[in-house]
Amino acid sequence: MKKDTVETLGFNLFRLGSVLVVLILGFILFDIFYKGIGAISWEFLTAEPRMGMTEGGIFPAIVGTVYVTVITVLFAVPLGMFAAIYLNEYAPHGPLTRVIRLSIRNLSGVPSIVYGLFGVAIFVRTLHLGASVLSAGLTLGLLTLPWTITASEEALKTVPKSYRDGALALGATKWQAIRTNVLPYAVPGMLTGTILGLARAAGETAPILFTGAAFFLPFLPDSPFSQFMALPYHLYVLVTQHHDVGKVMPLAYGTALVLIALVVGLNLVAVIIRYHFRKKRG
Amino acid sequence: MAEEAKIWTEGLNFFYGASQALHDINIKISPHNVTAFIGPSGCGKSTFLRCLNRMNETIVGTRIEGKVFIDGHDIYDRSVDVVDIRRRVGMVFQKSNPFPKSIFDNVAYGLRIGGLKDKDKLAEIVEKALIDAAIWDEVKDRLQESAMGLSGGQQQRLCIARALAVEPEVLLMDEPASALDPIATQRIEELIHQLKEKYTIVIVTHNMQQAARVSDITAFFYLGRIIEVDDTETIFTRPKLKQTEDYITGRFG
């Protein structure tokens, strides 16, 4: 009897926890959707801001965010996957590898503003890339690397050892075994983890704050060395830096909605990739 | 055992980290014969089998001492390419491990990584391997389907076909039927019987009846040592040592 009571109590406590989490998240999303949907229009998505950002759209910010995310992908995805393959398949099992792995895990906990400062010091100043799409993309790339590497390593670990052994026993070299009998089964997992990391990076403000994001630009970035507008920073500017709060608040909510849609879209791509490969693998 | 040995070892010791798994193994394995390794779990028989195609090297922290000769050449010599050894010494694992590819691609795997691209030649060898592994009739109409859809016994015969396709000289089998039902087991045993015409076969088994049925020579392993090696019939009817007799009559193990 008493055991049952405890069990019921515990069960309900857990249920309360998950219901609360979903409710809070749902409320935030609903709030943004409700207040932002009114601002969404064709013009909002395709025009640049006008009249001191109280009118017009957010087109340059959308393009800037996409542009910077592309740089992040080009930089972080191959590098992260290569690092994961090395760490999981080739690196000797020793204290050094353990320290490296631990450091990578810890890097994912470093506040994003620290990445921003690092980006200024390395990309903007030392490498003279200036405040630009390139600097910001590379900075966001650094931010996503721990995620990419960790997710890719986990994906590689899910491939059974018997696939590797089976290939080796047939006379495959180590790289042949990895390339033909490990990577094909790990890549979907690697990609999903990577996309989740990218989705996070796309919404970051602090790392791009000093490395290339501009307060306001009436034109689009025309090279990797241009400054750019970005959705998260634009949102930040509208909400905290603008004097006419009443006029820009709807636009801020509209921007937030577009940003969330973008992130959800990226996550959706991850889900589709996973689903597609799972079906294929049967 | 009149013929000259295909494989022999000299003073083989094997270590997992600090613990020694094999002690001073000296054995001769003759060609076109089935040699069975029997013994209780953890006696080192599988470990020894994996020394014969250098698969133990894939396990971190292992070390080997002594020599393993195949056709008179030490396979652990520095000049030897491990890839070459594994092509000559095929292996079938305890748990069938088809790759999540089509049946055809499974069997063609070893050929393709070996650089064979000619489609007709590939098809020809795949068919021959599947016939040799006594599974052709069951799969010939669905070569492009996933190998994961086969039954356990079929998967194991597919793995044998995959090993045969690269035309090895030696076939190592690590408890190839331990996860199979009696009928599938019987098919594998018949297959082993046919295959010894062409290959030198070494099989590890937990099942003493199986060793008695399929092998010509039996080696009894215990605690990392070979206790007794002899003709299978002798081992099972007139073992020289009491330890061997105790094991095969089921008094321990």
PDB file of N, CA and C in Angstrom, chain A residues 93 161-163 165-173 176-177 180-181 185, chain B residues 55 58 60 83 86-87 91 93 97-101 109 113 148 162-163:
ATOM      1  N   HIS A  93      44.668   5.222 -27.697  1.00  0.00           N
ATOM      2  CA  HIS A  93      43.912   5.326 -26.456  1.00  0.00           C
ATOM      3  C   HIS A  93      44.883   5.628 -25.335  1.00  0.00           C
ATOM      4  N   LYS A 161      31.212  -2.847 -34.035  1.00  0.00           N
ATOM      5  CA  LYS A 161      32.593  -3.242 -34.302  1.00  0.00           C
ATOM      6  C   LYS A 161      32.642  -4.361 -35.338  1.00  0.00           C
ATOM      7  N   SER A 162      31.555  -5.143 -35.404  1.00  0.00           N
ATOM      8  CA  SER A 162      31.564  -6.278 -36.336  1.00  0.00           C
ATOM      9  C   SER A 162      31.645  -5.810 -37.796  1.00  0.00           C
ATOM     10  N   TYR A 163      31.171  -4.594 -38.090  1.00  0.00           N
ATOM     11  CA  TYR A 163      31.306  -4.081 -39.458  1.00  0.00           C
ATOM     12  C   TYR A 163      32.779  -3.815 -39.767  1.00  0.00           C
ATOM     13  N   ASP A 165      35.425  -5.157 -38.129  1.00  0.00           N
ATOM     14  CA  ASP A 165      36.152  -6.431 -38.111  1.00  0.00           C
ATOM     15  C   ASP A 165      35.875  -7.236 -39.375  1.00  0.00           C
ATOM     16  N   GLY A 166      34.605  -7.238 -39.790  1.00  0.00           N
ATOM     17  CA  GLY A 166      34.249  -7.990 -40.984  1.00  0.00           C
ATOM     18  C   GLY A 166      35.016  -7.497 -42.200  1.00  0.00           C
ATOM     19  N   ALA A 167      35.122  -6.176 -42.321  1.00  0.00           N
ATOM     20  CA  ALA A 167      35.851  -5.608 -43.459  1.00  0.00           C
ATOM     21  C   ALA A 167      37.343  -5.907 -43.350  1.00  0.00           C
ATOM     22  N   LEU A 168      37.888  -5.739 -42.153  1.00  0.00           N
ATOM     23  CA  LEU A 168      39.325  -5.987 -41.963  1.00  0.00           C
ATOM     24  C   LEU A 168      39.663  -7.438 -42.266  1.00  0.00           C
ATOM     25  N   ALA A 169      38.780  -8.348 -41.832  1.00  0.00           N
ATOM     26  CA  ALA A 169      39.049  -9.771 -42.036  1.00  0.00           C
ATOM     27  C   ALA A 169      39.019 -10.142 -43.519  1.00  0.00           C
ATOM     28  N   LEU A 170      38.390  -9.295 -44.331  1.00  0.00           N
ATOM     29  CA  LEU A 170      38.372  -9.556 -45.770  1.00  0.00           C
ATOM     30  C   LEU A 170      39.547  -8.888 -46.472  1.00  0.00           C
ATOM     31  N   GLY A 171      40.443  -8.329 -45.693  1.00  0.00           N
ATOM     32  CA  GLY A 171      41.636  -7.744 -46.296  1.00  0.00           C
ATOM     33  C   GLY A 171      41.512  -6.267 -46.594  1.00  0.00           C
ATOM     34  N   ALA A 172      40.578  -5.594 -45.931  1.00  0.00           N
ATOM     35  CA  ALA A 172      40.476  -4.144 -46.120  1.00  0.00           C
ATOM     36  C   ALA A 172      41.549  -3.461 -45.278  1.00  0.00           C
ATOM     37  N   THR A 173      42.069  -2.355 -45.800  1.00  0.00           N
ATOM     38  CA  THR A 173      42.935  -1.545 -44.949  1.00  0.00           C
ATOM     39  C   THR A 173      42.027  -0.799 -43.981  1.00  0.00           C
ATOM     40  N   GLN A 176      40.026   1.812 -45.744  1.00  0.00           N
ATOM     41  CA  GLN A 176      38.984   1.206 -46.583  1.00  0.00           C
ATOM     42  C   GLN A 176      37.799   0.772 -45.725  1.00  0.00           C
ATOM     43  N   ALA A 177      38.099   0.135 -44.593  1.00  0.00           N
ATOM     44  CA  ALA A 177      37.027  -0.329 -43.717  1.00  0.00           C
ATOM     45  C   ALA A 177      36.205   0.856 -43.223  1.00  0.00           C
ATOM     46  N   THR A 180      34.261   2.549 -46.404  1.00  0.00           N
ATOM     47  CA  THR A 180      33.197   1.811 -47.072  1.00  0.00           C
ATOM     48  C   THR A 180      32.231   1.131 -46.104  1.00  0.00           C
ATOM     49  N   ASN A 181      32.665   0.951 -44.871  1.00  0.00           N
ATOM     50  CA  ASN A 181      31.812   0.134 -43.996  1.00  0.00           C
ATOM     51  C   ASN A 181      31.506   0.775 -42.651  1.00  0.00           C
ATOM     52  N   TYR A 185      27.303   4.432 -42.598  1.00  0.00           N
ATOM     53  CA  TYR A 185      26.290   4.218 -41.562  1.00  0.00           C
ATOM     54  C   TYR A 185      26.361   5.277 -40.467  1.00  0.00           C
TER      55      TYR A 185
ATOM     56  N   MET B  55      43.949 -10.735 -36.351  1.00  0.00           N
ATOM     57  CA  MET B  55      42.801  -9.901 -35.996  1.00  0.00           C
ATOM     58  C   MET B  55      42.926  -9.359 -34.580  1.00  0.00           C
ATOM     59  N   THR B  58      43.516  -5.634 -33.772  1.00  0.00           N
ATOM     60  CA  THR B  58      42.508  -4.574 -33.728  1.00  0.00           C
ATOM     61  C   THR B  58      42.085  -4.274 -32.285  1.00  0.00           C
ATOM     62  N   VAL B  60      42.932  -3.007 -28.618  1.00  0.00           N
ATOM     63  CA  VAL B  60      43.944  -2.153 -28.006  1.00  0.00           C
ATOM     64  C   VAL B  60      44.567  -2.847 -26.788  1.00  0.00           C
ATOM     65  N   VAL B  83      47.277  -6.846 -44.603  1.00  0.00           N
ATOM     66  CA  VAL B  83      46.159  -6.955 -45.541  1.00  0.00           C
ATOM     67  C   VAL B  83      46.285  -8.227 -46.378  1.00  0.00           C
ATOM     68  N   ARG B  86      45.333 -11.300 -44.322  1.00  0.00           N
ATOM     69  CA  ARG B  86      43.893 -11.481 -44.102  1.00  0.00           C
ATOM     70  C   ARG B  86      43.167 -11.881 -45.380  1.00  0.00           C
ATOM     71  N   ARG B  87      43.779 -11.591 -46.538  1.00  0.00           N
ATOM     72  CA  ARG B  87      43.179 -12.082 -47.789  1.00  0.00           C
ATOM     73  C   ARG B  87      43.407 -13.589 -47.918  1.00  0.00           C
ATOM     74  N   MET B  91      38.011 -15.345 -42.459  1.00  0.00           N
ATOM     75  CA  MET B  91      37.474 -15.577 -41.115  1.00  0.00           C
ATOM     76  C   MET B  91      35.953 -15.462 -41.119  1.00  0.00           C
ATOM     77  N   PHE B  93      32.903 -15.151 -38.305  1.00  0.00           N
ATOM     78  CA  PHE B  93      32.785 -14.799 -36.888  1.00  0.00           C
ATOM     79  C   PHE B  93      31.666 -15.565 -36.196  1.00  0.00           C
ATOM     80  N   ASN B  97      27.851 -11.527 -39.226  1.00  0.00           N
ATOM     81  CA  ASN B  97      27.903 -10.068 -39.343  1.00  0.00           C
ATOM     82  C   ASN B  97      27.764  -9.606 -40.787  1.00  0.00           C
ATOM     83  N   PRO B  98      26.602  -9.884 -41.387  1.00  0.00           N
ATOM     84  CA  PRO B  98      26.396  -9.321 -42.723  1.00  0.00           C
ATOM     85  C   PRO B  98      26.413  -7.801 -42.628  1.00  0.00           C
ATOM     86  N   PHE B  99      26.912  -7.151 -43.667  1.00  0.00           N
ATOM     87  CA  PHE B  99      26.884  -5.700 -43.692  1.00  0.00           C
ATOM     88  C   PHE B  99      25.504  -5.268 -44.168  1.00  0.00           C
ATOM     89  N   PRO B 100      25.027  -4.135 -43.725  1.00  0.00           N
ATOM     90  CA  PRO B 100      23.694  -3.692 -44.160  1.00  0.00           C
ATOM     91  C   PRO B 100      23.697  -3.228 -45.618  1.00  0.00           C
ATOM     92  N   LYS B 101      24.088  -4.130 -46.481  1.00  0.00           N
ATOM     93  CA  LYS B 101      24.098  -3.870 -47.916  1.00  0.00           C
ATOM     94  C   LYS B 101      23.324  -5.002 -48.579  1.00  0.00           C
ATOM     95  N   TYR B 109      32.084  -7.507 -51.536  1.00  0.00           N
ATOM     96  CA  TYR B 109      32.827  -6.503 -50.755  1.00  0.00           C
ATOM     97  C   TYR B 109      34.344  -6.681 -50.818  1.00  0.00           C
ATOM     98  N   ILE B 113      37.089  -4.057 -52.621  1.00  0.00           N
ATOM     99  CA  ILE B 113      38.171  -3.343 -51.930  1.00  0.00           C
ATOM    100  C   ILE B 113      39.527  -3.837 -52.426  1.00  0.00           C
ATOM    101  N   MET B 148      20.220  -8.118 -44.512  1.00  0.00           N
ATOM    102  CA  MET B 148      19.685  -8.143 -43.154  1.00  0.00           C
ATOM    103  C   MET B 148      18.353  -8.890 -43.098  1.00  0.00           C
ATOM    104  N   ARG B 162      31.026 -14.740 -48.384  1.00  0.00           N
ATOM    105  CA  ARG B 162      31.791 -13.501 -48.469  1.00  0.00           C
ATOM    106  C   ARG B 162      33.274 -13.776 -48.230  1.00  0.00           C
ATOM    107  N   ALA B 163      33.536 -14.668 -47.265  1.00  0.00           N
ATOM    108  CA  ALA B 163      34.930 -15.017 -46.996  1.00  0.00           C
ATOM    109  C   ALA B 163      35.534 -15.812 -48.151  1.00  0.00           C
TER     110      ALA B 163
END
